[in-house]
PDB file of C-alpha atoms and ligand atoms in Angstrom:
ATOM      1  CA  MET A   1     -15.122  20.134 -11.099  1.00 97.00           C
ATOM      2  CA  ALA A   2     -16.429  16.644 -10.605  1.00 98.00           C
ATOM      3  CA  GLY A   3     -15.361  13.062 -11.093  1.00 98.00           C
ATOM      4  CA  LEU A   4     -17.713  10.475 -12.557  1.00 97.00           C
ATOM      5  CA  CYS A   5     -17.803   6.909 -11.172  1.00 94.00           C
ATOM      6  CA  GLY A   6     -19.662   3.648 -11.564  1.00 93.00           C
ATOM      7  CA  THR A   7     -22.288   4.654  -9.017  1.00 94.00           C
ATOM      8  CA  ASP A   8     -23.152   7.736 -11.091  1.00 97.00           C
ATOM      9  CA  TYR A   9     -23.352   5.589 -14.178  1.00 96.00           C
ATOM     10  CA  GLY A  10     -25.752   3.169 -12.427  1.00 95.00           C
ATOM     11  CA  ILE A  11     -27.999   6.058 -11.369  1.00 97.00           C
ATOM     12  CA  TRP A  12     -27.935   7.521 -14.864  1.00 96.00           C
ATOM     13  CA  SER A  13     -28.626   4.193 -16.620  1.00 96.00           C
ATOM     14  CA  GLY A  14     -31.255   3.121 -14.106  1.00 95.00           C
ATOM     15  CA  ASP A  15     -29.314   0.003 -12.946  1.00 92.00           C
ATOM     16  CA  ARG A  16     -29.090   1.615  -9.525  1.00 92.00           C
ATOM     17  CA  PRO A  17     -32.438   3.311  -9.165  1.00 93.00           C
ATOM     18  CA  VAL A  18     -32.888   6.314  -6.879  1.00 96.00           C
ATOM     19  CA  ALA A  19     -35.789   8.718  -6.238  1.00 97.00           C
ATOM     20  CA  TYR A  20     -35.748  10.536  -9.578  1.00 97.00           C
ATOM     21  CA  PRO A  21     -35.429  13.349 -10.557  1.00 97.00           C
ATOM     22  CA  LEU A  22     -31.989  13.642  -9.042  1.00 97.00           C
ATOM     23  CA  VAL A  23     -28.769  15.485  -9.824  1.00 97.00           C
ATOM     24  CA  PRO A  24     -26.119  12.779  -9.503  1.00 97.00           C
ATOM     25  CA  GLY A  25     -22.387  13.260  -8.817  1.00 98.00           C
ATOM     26  CA  HIS A  26     -20.482  12.971  -5.500  1.00 98.00           C
ATOM     27  CA  GLU A  27     -16.787  13.384  -6.249  1.00 98.00           C
ATOM     28  CA  PHE A  28     -16.102  17.112  -6.326  1.00 97.00           C
ATOM     29  CA  VAL A  29     -13.913  20.083  -5.542  1.00 97.00           C
ATOM     30  CA  GLY A  30     -14.775  23.726  -5.927  1.00 95.00           C
ATOM     31  CA  HIS A  31     -14.978  27.064  -4.232  1.00 95.00           C
ATOM     32  CA  VAL A  32     -17.510  28.213  -1.706  1.00 97.00           C
ATOM     33  CA  ALA A  33     -19.986  30.531  -3.401  1.00 97.00           C
ATOM     34  CA  ALA A  34     -22.190  31.280  -0.411  1.00 98.00           C
ATOM     35  CA  VAL A  35     -22.607  30.162   3.200  1.00 97.00           C
ATOM     36  CA  GLY A  36     -25.656  29.901   5.460  1.00 96.00           C
ATOM     37  CA  ALA A  37     -26.100  31.653   8.801  1.00 95.00           C
ATOM     38  CA  GLY A  38     -23.837  30.300  11.537  1.00 95.00           C
ATOM     39  CA  VAL A  39     -21.287  28.652   9.203  1.00 97.00           C
ATOM     40  CA  THR A  40     -17.795  28.977  10.644  1.00 96.00           C
ATOM     41  CA  ARG A  41     -15.773  26.186   9.056  1.00 94.00           C
ATOM     42  CA  VAL A  42     -15.522  27.781   5.586  1.00 96.00           C
ATOM     43  CA  ARG A  43     -15.802  31.199   4.044  1.00 96.00           C
ATOM     44  CA  VAL A  44     -16.888  32.468   0.629  1.00 97.00           C
ATOM     45  CA  GLY A  45     -14.031  31.963  -1.816  1.00 95.00           C
ATOM     46  CA  ASP A  46     -12.454  29.034   0.025  1.00 95.00           C
ATOM     47  CA  HIS A  47     -11.316  26.071  -2.068  1.00 94.00           C
ATOM     48  CA  VAL A  48     -12.736  22.835  -0.703  1.00 96.00           C
ATOM     49  CA  ALA A  49     -12.923  19.129  -1.360  1.00 97.00           C
ATOM     50  CA  VAL A  50     -16.338  17.787  -0.472  1.00 97.00           C
ATOM     51  CA  GLU A  51     -16.925  14.725   1.599  1.00 98.00           C
ATOM     52  CA  PRO A  52     -20.177  13.575   0.034  1.00 98.00           C
ATOM     53  CA  ASN A  53     -21.667  11.654   2.925  1.00 97.00           C
ATOM     54  CA  TYR A  54     -23.073  12.936   6.214  1.00 97.00           C
ATOM     55  CA  SER A  55     -24.436  10.913   9.069  1.00 97.00           C
ATOM     56  CA  CYS A  56     -27.218  11.656  11.589  1.00 96.00           C
ATOM     57  CA  GLY A  57     -24.754  12.466  14.389  1.00 95.00           C
ATOM     58  CA  ALA A  58     -27.095  11.133  17.073  1.00 97.00           C
ATOM     59  CA  CYS A  59     -27.316   7.312  16.838  1.00 98.00           C
ATOM     60  CA  PRO A  60     -25.034   4.935  18.793  1.00 98.00           C
ATOM     61  CA  LEU A  61     -22.928   4.312  15.676  1.00 98.00           C
ATOM     62  CA  CYS A  62     -22.357   7.993  15.119  1.00 97.00           C
ATOM     63  CA  ARG A  63     -21.620   8.655  18.787  1.00 97.00           C
ATOM     64  CA  GLU A  64     -18.961   5.956  18.887  1.00 97.00           C
ATOM     65  CA  GLY A  65     -17.290   7.386  15.794  1.00 96.00           C
ATOM     66  CA  ASN A  66     -18.639   4.911  13.227  1.00 97.00           C
ATOM     67  CA  ARG A  67     -20.363   7.603  11.275  1.00 96.00           C
ATOM     68  CA  ASN A  68     -19.665   5.830   7.924  1.00 97.00           C
ATOM     69  CA  LEU A  69     -21.890   3.007   9.174  1.00 98.00           C
ATOM     70  CA  CYS A  70     -24.802   5.217  10.310  1.00 98.00           C
ATOM     71  CA  LEU A  71     -28.059   3.711   9.075  1.00 98.00           C
ATOM     72  CA  ALA A  72     -29.463   7.202   8.516  1.00 97.00           C
ATOM     73  CA  ARG A  73     -26.419   8.366   6.472  1.00 97.00           C
ATOM     74  CA  THR A  74     -27.156  10.779   3.597  1.00 98.00           C
ATOM     75  CA  ALA A  75     -25.183  10.294   0.413  1.00 97.00           C
ATOM     76  CA  VAL A  76     -24.845  13.396  -1.755  1.00 98.00           C
ATOM     77  CA  GLY A  77     -25.670  12.627  -5.394  1.00 98.00           C
ATOM     78  CA  ILE A  78     -27.608   9.481  -4.359  1.00 97.00           C
ATOM     79  CA  ASP A  79     -30.068  10.526  -1.628  1.00 97.00           C
ATOM     80  CA  VAL A  80     -29.949  14.282  -2.302  1.00 98.00           C
ATOM     81  CA  ASP A  81     -28.882  16.372  -5.286  1.00 98.00           C
ATOM     82  CA  GLY A  82     -25.180  16.140  -6.133  1.00 98.00           C
ATOM     83  CA  CYS A  83     -22.459  17.905  -8.047  1.00 97.00           C
ATOM     84  CA  PHE A  84     -23.228  17.521 -11.773  1.00 98.00           C
ATOM     85  CA  ALA A  85     -24.462  21.090 -11.598  1.00 97.00           C
ATOM     86  CA  GLU A  86     -23.030  24.603 -11.457  1.00 96.00           C
ATOM     87  CA  VAL A  87     -23.724  24.761  -7.718  1.00 96.00           C
ATOM     88  CA  ALA A  88     -24.333  22.199  -4.997  1.00 97.00           C
ATOM     89  CA  ARG A  89     -25.506  22.639  -1.435  1.00 96.00           C
ATOM     90  CA  VAL A  90     -23.822  20.601   1.359  1.00 97.00           C
ATOM     91  CA  PRO A  91     -23.467  20.891   5.143  1.00 96.00           C
ATOM     92  CA  GLU A  92     -20.364  22.771   6.269  1.00 96.00           C
ATOM     93  CA  ARG A  93     -18.953  19.686   7.993  1.00 95.00           C
ATOM     94  CA  CYS A  94     -18.604  18.074   4.525  1.00 96.00           C
ATOM     95  CA  CYS A  95     -16.237  20.788   3.334  1.00 97.00           C
ATOM     96  CA  TRP A  96     -12.526  20.217   3.745  1.00 96.00           C
ATOM     97  CA  PRO A  97     -10.425  23.282   2.944  1.00 95.00           C
ATOM     98  CA  ALA A  98      -7.838  22.506   0.290  1.00 95.00           C
ATOM     99  CA  PRO A  99      -4.174  22.692   1.250  1.00 94.00           C
ATOM    100  CA  THR A 100      -2.537  25.815  -0.286  1.00 91.00           C
ATOM    101  CA  GLY A 101      -0.636  25.354  -3.462  1.00 91.00           C
ATOM    102  CA  VAL A 102      -2.487  22.248  -4.634  1.00 93.00           C
ATOM    103  CA  ASP A 103      -4.558  22.467  -7.785  1.00 91.00           C
ATOM    104  CA  ASP A 104      -8.203  21.532  -7.771  1.00 91.00           C
ATOM    105  CA  GLU A 105      -7.442  19.014 -10.485  1.00 94.00           C
ATOM    106  CA  GLU A 106      -5.061  17.173  -8.216  1.00 95.00           C
ATOM    107  CA  LEU A 107      -7.596  17.135  -5.426  1.00 97.00           C
ATOM    108  CA  LEU A 108     -10.397  15.856  -7.641  1.00 97.00           C
ATOM    109  CA  LEU A 109      -9.802  12.272  -6.582  1.00 97.00           C
ATOM    110  CA  THR A 110      -9.804  13.024  -2.825  1.00 97.00           C
ATOM    111  CA  GLU A 111     -13.074  11.082  -2.341  1.00 97.00           C
ATOM    112  CA  PRO A 112     -11.940   7.751  -3.861  1.00 97.00           C
ATOM    113  CA  LEU A 113      -8.510   8.287  -2.311  1.00 98.00           C
ATOM    114  CA  ALA A 114     -10.092   8.600   1.157  1.00 98.00           C
ATOM    115  CA  VAL A 115     -11.802   5.231   0.473  1.00 98.00           C
ATOM    116  CA  VAL A 116      -8.501   3.472  -0.094  1.00 98.00           C
ATOM    117  CA  VAL A 117      -6.686   5.313   2.727  1.00 98.00           C
ATOM    118  CA  ARG A 118      -9.230   3.744   5.017  1.00 98.00           C
ATOM    119  CA  ALA A 119      -8.988   0.322   3.398  1.00 98.00           C
ATOM    120  CA  VAL A 120      -5.214   0.243   3.728  1.00 98.00           C
ATOM    121  CA  ALA A 121      -5.481   1.354   7.316  1.00 98.00           C
ATOM    122  CA  ARG A 122      -7.940  -1.489   8.008  1.00 98.00           C
ATOM    123  CA  ALA A 123      -5.315  -3.890   6.646  1.00 98.00           C
ATOM    124  CA  ALA A 124      -2.768  -2.567   9.244  1.00 97.00           C
ATOM    125  CA  VAL A 125       0.010  -2.849   6.689  1.00 97.00           C
ATOM    126  CA  ARG A 126       3.574  -2.940   8.029  1.00 97.00           C
ATOM    127  CA  PRO A 127       6.699  -1.819   6.171  1.00 98.00           C
ATOM    128  CA  GLY A 128       8.300  -4.640   4.170  1.00 98.00           C
ATOM    129  CA  GLU A 129       5.111  -6.636   3.772  1.00 98.00           C
ATOM    130  CA  SER A 130       3.988  -7.977   0.435  1.00 98.00           C
ATOM    131  CA  SER A 131       0.568  -6.924  -0.833  1.00 98.00           C
ATOM    132  CA  ALA A 132      -1.760  -7.306  -3.767  1.00 98.00           C
ATOM    133  CA  VAL A 133      -4.378  -4.978  -5.170  1.00 98.00           C
ATOM    134  CA  VAL A 134      -7.222  -6.588  -7.056  1.00 98.00           C
ATOM    135  CA  GLY A 135      -8.574  -4.231  -9.748  1.00 97.00           C
ATOM    136  CA  GLY A 136      -6.789  -1.801 -12.001  1.00 96.00           C
ATOM    137  CA  GLY A 137      -9.294   1.040 -11.964  1.00 95.00           C
ATOM    138  CA  THR A 138      -9.194   4.324 -10.049  1.00 96.00           C
ATOM    139  CA  LEU A 139      -9.419   2.690  -6.617  1.00 97.00           C
ATOM    140  CA  GLY A 140      -6.816   0.057  -7.468  1.00 98.00           C
ATOM    141  CA  LEU A 141      -4.293   2.557  -8.820  1.00 98.00           C
ATOM    142  CA  LEU A 142      -4.778   4.724  -5.753  1.00 98.00           C
ATOM    143  CA  ALA A 143      -4.573   1.778  -3.341  1.00 98.00           C
ATOM    144  CA  LEU A 144      -1.313   0.759  -5.009  1.00 98.00           C
ATOM    145  CA  GLN A 145       0.219   4.153  -4.166  1.00 98.00           C
ATOM    146  CA  VAL A 146      -1.049   4.222  -0.595  1.00 98.00           C
ATOM    147  CA  LEU A 147       0.272   0.720   0.068  1.00 98.00           C
ATOM    148  CA  GLN A 148       3.613   1.764  -1.290  1.00 97.00           C
ATOM    149  CA  GLU A 149       3.659   4.828   0.955  1.00 97.00           C
ATOM    150  CA  ARG A 150       3.086   2.463   3.907  1.00 97.00           C
ATOM    151  CA  GLY A 151       6.207   0.517   2.820  1.00 98.00           C
ATOM    152  CA  ALA A 152       4.589  -2.507   1.218  1.00 98.00           C
ATOM    153  CA  ARG A 153       5.570  -4.064  -2.129  1.00 98.00           C
ATOM    154  CA  VAL A 154       2.603  -4.276  -4.448  1.00 98.00           C
ATOM    155  CA  LEU A 155       1.379  -6.811  -7.003  1.00 98.00           C
ATOM    156  CA  VAL A 156      -1.466  -5.454  -9.164  1.00 98.00           C
ATOM    157  CA  VAL A 157      -3.965  -8.032 -10.349  1.00 98.00           C
ATOM    158  CA  SER A 158      -6.450  -7.096 -13.026  1.00 97.00           C
ATOM    159  CA  ARG A 159      -8.662  -8.675 -15.649  1.00 93.00           C
ATOM    160  CA  SER A 160      -6.772  -6.805 -18.382  1.00 91.00           C
ATOM    161  CA  SER A 161      -3.183  -5.782 -18.790  1.00 94.00           C
ATOM    162  CA  ARG A 162      -4.272  -2.400 -20.219  1.00 94.00           C
ATOM    163  CA  ARG A 163      -3.363  -0.459 -17.077  1.00 95.00           C
ATOM    164  CA  PHE A 164      -0.155  -2.307 -16.212  1.00 97.00           C
ATOM    165  CA  GLU A 165       2.232   0.152 -17.755  1.00 97.00           C
ATOM    166  CA  LEU A 166       0.706   2.962 -15.705  1.00 97.00           C
ATOM    167  CA  ALA A 167       0.602   0.740 -12.583  1.00 98.00           C
ATOM    168  CA  ARG A 168       4.340   0.139 -12.914  1.00 98.00           C
ATOM    169  CA  GLU A 169       4.946   3.876 -13.440  1.00 98.00           C
ATOM    170  CA  LEU A 170       3.026   4.507 -10.228  1.00 98.00           C
ATOM    171  CA  GLY A 171       5.173   2.023  -8.362  1.00 97.00           C
ATOM    172  CA  ALA A 172       3.749  -1.489  -8.791  1.00 98.00           C
ATOM    173  CA  ALA A 173       6.544  -4.024  -8.269  1.00 98.00           C
ATOM    174  CA  ALA A 174       4.665  -6.659 -10.347  1.00 98.00           C
ATOM    175  CA  THR A 175       1.485  -7.172 -12.307  1.00 98.00           C
ATOM    176  CA  HIS A 176      -0.686 -10.148 -13.116  1.00 97.00           C
ATOM    177  CA  ALA A 177      -3.424 -10.391 -15.709  1.00 96.00           C
ATOM    178  CA  VAL A 178      -6.182 -12.821 -14.720  1.00 94.00           C
ATOM    179  CA  GLY A 179      -6.159 -15.653 -17.229  1.00 85.00           C
ATOM    180  CA  ASP A 180      -2.340 -15.717 -17.408  1.00 83.00           C
ATOM    181  CA  GLY A 181      -2.093 -18.642 -15.009  1.00 83.00           C
ATOM    182  CA  ALA A 182      -3.338 -19.044 -11.462  1.00 93.00           C
ATOM    183  CA  VAL A 183      -3.409 -15.903  -9.300  1.00 96.00           C
ATOM    184  CA  ALA A 184      -2.271 -18.007  -6.310  1.00 96.00           C
ATOM    185  CA  ALA A 185       0.924 -19.058  -8.138  1.00 96.00           C
ATOM    186  CA  SER A 186       1.586 -15.475  -9.055  1.00 97.00           C
ATOM    187  CA  ALA A 187       1.148 -14.348  -5.428  1.00 98.00           C
ATOM    188  CA  ALA A 188       3.531 -17.137  -4.259  1.00 98.00           C
ATOM    189  CA  ALA A 189       6.164 -16.147  -6.833  1.00 98.00           C
ATOM    190  CA  PHE A 190       5.838 -12.497  -5.908  1.00 98.00           C
ATOM    191  CA  SER A 191       5.956 -12.956  -2.148  1.00 98.00           C
ATOM    192  CA  GLY A 192       8.466 -15.828  -2.122  1.00 98.00           C
ATOM    193  CA  ARG A 193       6.144 -17.742   0.257  1.00 98.00           C
ATOM    194  CA  GLU A 194       2.563 -19.059   0.418  1.00 98.00           C
ATOM    195  CA  GLY A 195       0.934 -15.845  -0.785  1.00 98.00           C
ATOM    196  CA  VAL A 196       0.854 -12.136   0.017  1.00 98.00           C
ATOM    197  CA  ASP A 197       0.436 -10.735   3.521  1.00 98.00           C
ATOM    198  CA  VAL A 198      -2.322  -8.297   2.564  1.00 98.00           C
ATOM    199  CA  VAL A 199      -4.850  -8.000  -0.243  1.00 98.00           C
ATOM    200  CA  ILE A 200      -6.925  -4.913  -1.001  1.00 98.00           C
ATOM    201  CA  GLU A 201      -9.944  -5.752  -3.221  1.00 98.00           C
ATOM    202  CA  THR A 202     -11.260  -2.816  -5.233  1.00 97.00           C
ATOM    203  CA  ALA A 203     -13.170  -4.343  -8.127  1.00 94.00           C
ATOM    204  CA  GLY A 204     -16.418  -5.223  -6.363  1.00 92.00           C
ATOM    205  CA  THR A 205     -17.196  -8.429  -8.285  1.00 93.00           C
ATOM    206  CA  PRO A 206     -17.596 -11.972  -6.962  1.00 94.00           C
ATOM    207  CA  GLU A 207     -14.624 -12.962  -9.156  1.00 94.00           C
ATOM    208  CA  ALA A 208     -12.438 -10.316  -7.496  1.00 95.00           C
ATOM    209  CA  VAL A 209     -13.315 -11.643  -4.008  1.00 95.00           C
ATOM    210  CA  THR A 210     -12.382 -15.135  -5.153  1.00 95.00           C
ATOM    211  CA  HIS A 211      -9.049 -13.833  -6.434  1.00 96.00           C
ATOM    212  CA  ALA A 212      -8.406 -11.888  -3.208  1.00 97.00           C
ATOM    213  CA  LEU A 213      -8.847 -15.094  -1.154  1.00 97.00           C
ATOM    214  CA  ALA A 214      -6.579 -17.003  -3.547  1.00 97.00           C
ATOM    215  CA  LEU A 215      -3.789 -14.382  -3.340  1.00 98.00           C
ATOM    216  CA  VAL A 216      -3.561 -14.111   0.451  1.00 98.00           C
ATOM    217  CA  ARG A 217      -1.220 -16.303   2.518  1.00 98.00           C
ATOM    218  CA  PRO A 218      -2.424 -18.352   5.518  1.00 98.00           C
ATOM    219  CA  GLY A 219      -2.661 -15.846   8.401  1.00 98.00           C
ATOM    220  CA  GLY A 220      -2.980 -12.935   5.972  1.00 98.00           C
ATOM    221  CA  ARG A 221      -5.553 -10.149   5.762  1.00 98.00           C
ATOM    222  CA  VAL A 222      -8.038  -9.313   3.018  1.00 98.00           C
ATOM    223  CA  VAL A 223      -9.805  -5.979   2.924  1.00 98.00           C
ATOM    224  CA  LEU A 224     -12.848  -5.621   0.680  1.00 97.00           C
ATOM    225  CA  THR A 225     -13.800  -2.204  -0.588  1.00 96.00           C
ATOM    226  CA  GLY A 226     -15.904  -3.112  -3.629  1.00 89.00           C
ATOM    227  CA  LEU A 227     -19.594  -3.827  -3.187  1.00 84.00           C
ATOM    228  CA  PRO A 228     -20.490  -6.961  -5.111  1.00 83.00           C
ATOM    229  CA  HIS A 229     -24.261  -6.858  -5.540  1.00 83.00           C
ATOM    230  CA  GLU A 230     -24.434 -10.494  -6.671  1.00 88.00           C
ATOM    231  CA  PRO A 231     -24.152 -13.449  -4.254  1.00 90.00           C
ATOM    232  CA  THR A 232     -20.435 -14.143  -3.815  1.00 91.00           C
ATOM    233  CA  PRO A 233     -19.181 -17.700  -3.250  1.00 89.00           C
ATOM    234  CA  VAL A 234     -16.630 -17.940  -0.415  1.00 91.00           C
ATOM    235  CA  THR A 235     -15.120 -21.257   0.656  1.00 91.00           C
ATOM    236  CA  PHE A 236     -15.220 -20.675   4.389  1.00 94.00           C
ATOM    237  CA  PHE A 237     -13.416 -23.971   4.956  1.00 95.00           C
ATOM    238  CA  SER A 238     -10.331 -22.351   3.515  1.00 94.00           C
ATOM    239  CA  VAL A 239     -10.890 -19.125   5.505  1.00 96.00           C
ATOM    240  CA  VAL A 240     -10.954 -21.092   8.759  1.00 97.00           C
ATOM    241  CA  ARG A 241      -8.276 -23.584   7.783  1.00 97.00           C
ATOM    242  CA  ARG A 242      -5.913 -20.748   6.848  1.00 97.00           C
ATOM    243  CA  GLU A 243      -6.990 -18.275   9.487  1.00 98.00           C
ATOM    244  CA  VAL A 244      -7.587 -15.548   6.921  1.00 98.00           C
ATOM    245  CA  THR A 245      -8.902 -12.267   8.274  1.00 98.00           C
ATOM    246  CA  ILE A 246     -11.548 -10.697   6.001  1.00 97.00           C
ATOM    247  CA  ALA A 247     -12.494  -7.129   6.729  1.00 98.00           C
ATOM    248  CA  GLY A 248     -14.980  -4.864   5.012  1.00 97.00           C
ATOM    249  CA  SER A 249     -14.122  -1.201   4.553  1.00 98.00           C
ATOM    250  CA  MET A 250     -16.935   1.281   3.957  1.00 97.00           C
ATOM    251  CA  ILE A 251     -16.128   4.640   2.455  1.00 97.00           C
ATOM    252  CA  TYR A 252     -14.330   6.766   5.122  1.00 97.00           C
ATOM    253  CA  GLN A 253     -14.582   8.120   8.627  1.00 95.00           C
ATOM    254  CA  ASP A 254     -11.856  10.716   9.127  1.00 93.00           C
ATOM    255  CA  GLU A 255      -9.657  10.034   6.118  1.00 97.00           C
ATOM    256  CA  PHE A 256     -10.288  13.173   4.046  1.00 96.00           C
ATOM    257  CA  PRO A 257      -7.483  15.237   5.579  1.00 95.00           C
ATOM    258  CA  ASP A 258      -5.045  12.306   5.263  1.00 97.00           C
ATOM    259  CA  ALA A 259      -6.055  11.858   1.611  1.00 98.00           C
ATOM    260  CA  MET A 260      -5.439  15.559   0.855  1.00 97.00           C
ATOM    261  CA  ARG A 261      -2.086  15.449   2.651  1.00 97.00           C
ATOM    262  CA  LEU A 262      -0.926  12.526   0.481  1.00 97.00           C
ATOM    263  CA  VAL A 263      -1.802  14.515  -2.635  1.00 97.00           C
ATOM    264  CA  ALA A 264      -0.243  17.778  -1.368  1.00 97.00           C
ATOM    265  CA  ALA A 265       2.993  15.926  -0.543  1.00 96.00           C
ATOM    266  CA  GLY A 266       3.094  14.386  -4.008  1.00 96.00           C
ATOM    267  CA  THR A 267       3.071  10.905  -2.468  1.00 96.00           C
ATOM    268  CA  VAL A 268      -0.057   9.982  -4.340  1.00 98.00           C
ATOM    269  CA  ARG A 269      -0.329  11.076  -7.973  1.00 97.00           C
ATOM    270  CA  THR A 270      -3.879  11.568  -9.144  1.00 97.00           C
ATOM    271  CA  ARG A 271      -3.507  13.393 -12.436  1.00 96.00           C
ATOM    272  CA  PRO A 272      -2.354  10.409 -14.495  1.00 97.00           C
ATOM    273  CA  LEU A 273      -5.664   8.730 -13.582  1.00 97.00           C
ATOM    274  CA  ILE A 274      -7.844  11.423 -15.114  1.00 98.00           C
ATOM    275  CA  THR A 275      -8.116  10.359 -18.744  1.00 97.00           C
ATOM    276  CA  HIS A 276     -11.072  12.451 -19.955  1.00 98.00           C
ATOM    277  CA  TRP A 277     -12.481  15.942 -19.428  1.00 98.00           C
ATOM    278  CA  PHE A 278     -15.925  17.174 -20.502  1.00 98.00           C
ATOM    279  CA  GLY A 279     -18.007  20.309 -19.942  1.00 98.00           C
ATOM    280  CA  LEU A 280     -21.273  20.003 -18.039  1.00 97.00           C
ATOM    281  CA  ASP A 281     -23.183  20.459 -21.304  1.00 96.00           C
ATOM    282  CA  ALA A 282     -21.510  17.294 -22.609  1.00 97.00           C
ATOM    283  CA  ILE A 283     -22.405  15.130 -19.587  1.00 96.00           C
ATOM    284  CA  GLY A 284     -23.946  12.480 -21.902  1.00 97.00           C
ATOM    285  CA  GLU A 285     -20.572  12.079 -23.630  1.00 98.00           C
ATOM    286  CA  ALA A 286     -18.910  11.892 -20.226  1.00 98.00           C
ATOM    287  CA  PHE A 287     -21.134   8.954 -19.261  1.00 98.00           C
ATOM    288  CA  ALA A 288     -20.369   7.290 -22.619  1.00 98.00           C
ATOM    289  CA  ALA A 289     -16.616   7.798 -22.033  1.00 98.00           C
ATOM    290  CA  HIS A 290     -16.924   6.169 -18.627  1.00 97.00           C
ATOM    291  CA  ARG A 291     -17.943   2.978 -20.446  1.00 96.00           C
ATOM    292  CA  GLN A 292     -14.939   3.016 -22.740  1.00 96.00           C
ATOM    293  CA  PRO A 293     -12.340   0.443 -21.617  1.00 92.00           C
ATOM    294  CA  GLU A 294      -9.503   2.936 -22.085  1.00 93.00           C
ATOM    295  CA  SER A 295     -10.965   5.454 -19.634  1.00 96.00           C
ATOM    296  CA  ILE A 296      -9.904   5.485 -16.009  1.00 97.00           C
ATOM    297  CA  LYS A 297     -11.422   8.586 -14.407  1.00 98.00           C
ATOM    298  CA  VAL A 298     -13.728  10.782 -16.437  1.00 98.00           C
ATOM    299  CA  ALA A 299     -13.997  14.322 -15.110  1.00 98.00           C
ATOM    300  CA  VAL A 300     -16.498  17.068 -15.715  1.00 98.00           C
ATOM    301  CA  ARG A 301     -15.919  20.800 -15.504  1.00 97.00           C
ATOM    302  CA  THR A 302     -19.083  22.160 -14.032  1.00 91.00           C
ATOM    303  CA  ALA A 303     -18.095  25.840 -14.045  1.00 82.00           C
TER     304      ALA A 303
HETATM  305 ZN1   ZN B   1     -17.650   7.505  -6.591  1.00 50.06          ZN
HETATM  306 ZN1   ZN B   2     -26.091   8.042  12.929  1.00 50.06          ZN
END
């Protein structure tokens, strides 16, 4: 089974062109149907979550462990055929055996979860800190749960209040809809000081970056996981004056096992985020559902 995300939509619509024809899809779990010669990490029949990126393994970045930054990285479903198909072919090092007793459905969001596990680690969150998540989509609702697990109190900031009930169910201590007053005032009220200690930005728009910088306190940390493609205005005077640390966080390095552990332990709940299911033969409807405001994660059963 596969999850559908904004990247897939962009490839499908043509907004994010790739070398067509291409089978998109990069968030998936499944069982191993066949292995090549010399494969030792997995066996036929194993249940695995797939890490859909692999690096060259030879460049200085790879050798120092920064394989997510490798300039020759291959992204499954973007550079090579992906998972909106009955079968997909990936290197064995991309396959992470599923913990026993955990349903594939629960593991379906391992890929986006690994993204936020890394982002929260980059923020070096300490227990008792105040935090804000910008964005109420899949990444935001996962980041909220990981922050909580690290002992932080979480304010969820989103353009719409549609997801706030679910956010609270998943542990958000407070919510703020953009437009209902200044986000900075909301962060001050929530933290009881000049702003929150940590902000995780997940929306990937220039507006979200602006909000992240407005939410954080002087001396605080902002981690950006979204990829705004438009030029993004940042008032660097205020970054310097307030000694704000801004860090980028790009996909994941070694976070897949951690992400699966969080799901297996029940610490992160993924099922409430999957709002739609379609068969592979209804993939067009799945893409249409992704555009509906009420959908969070649209999933596809490929077999
Ligand atoms: Zn994705
Ligand atoms: Zn490399």
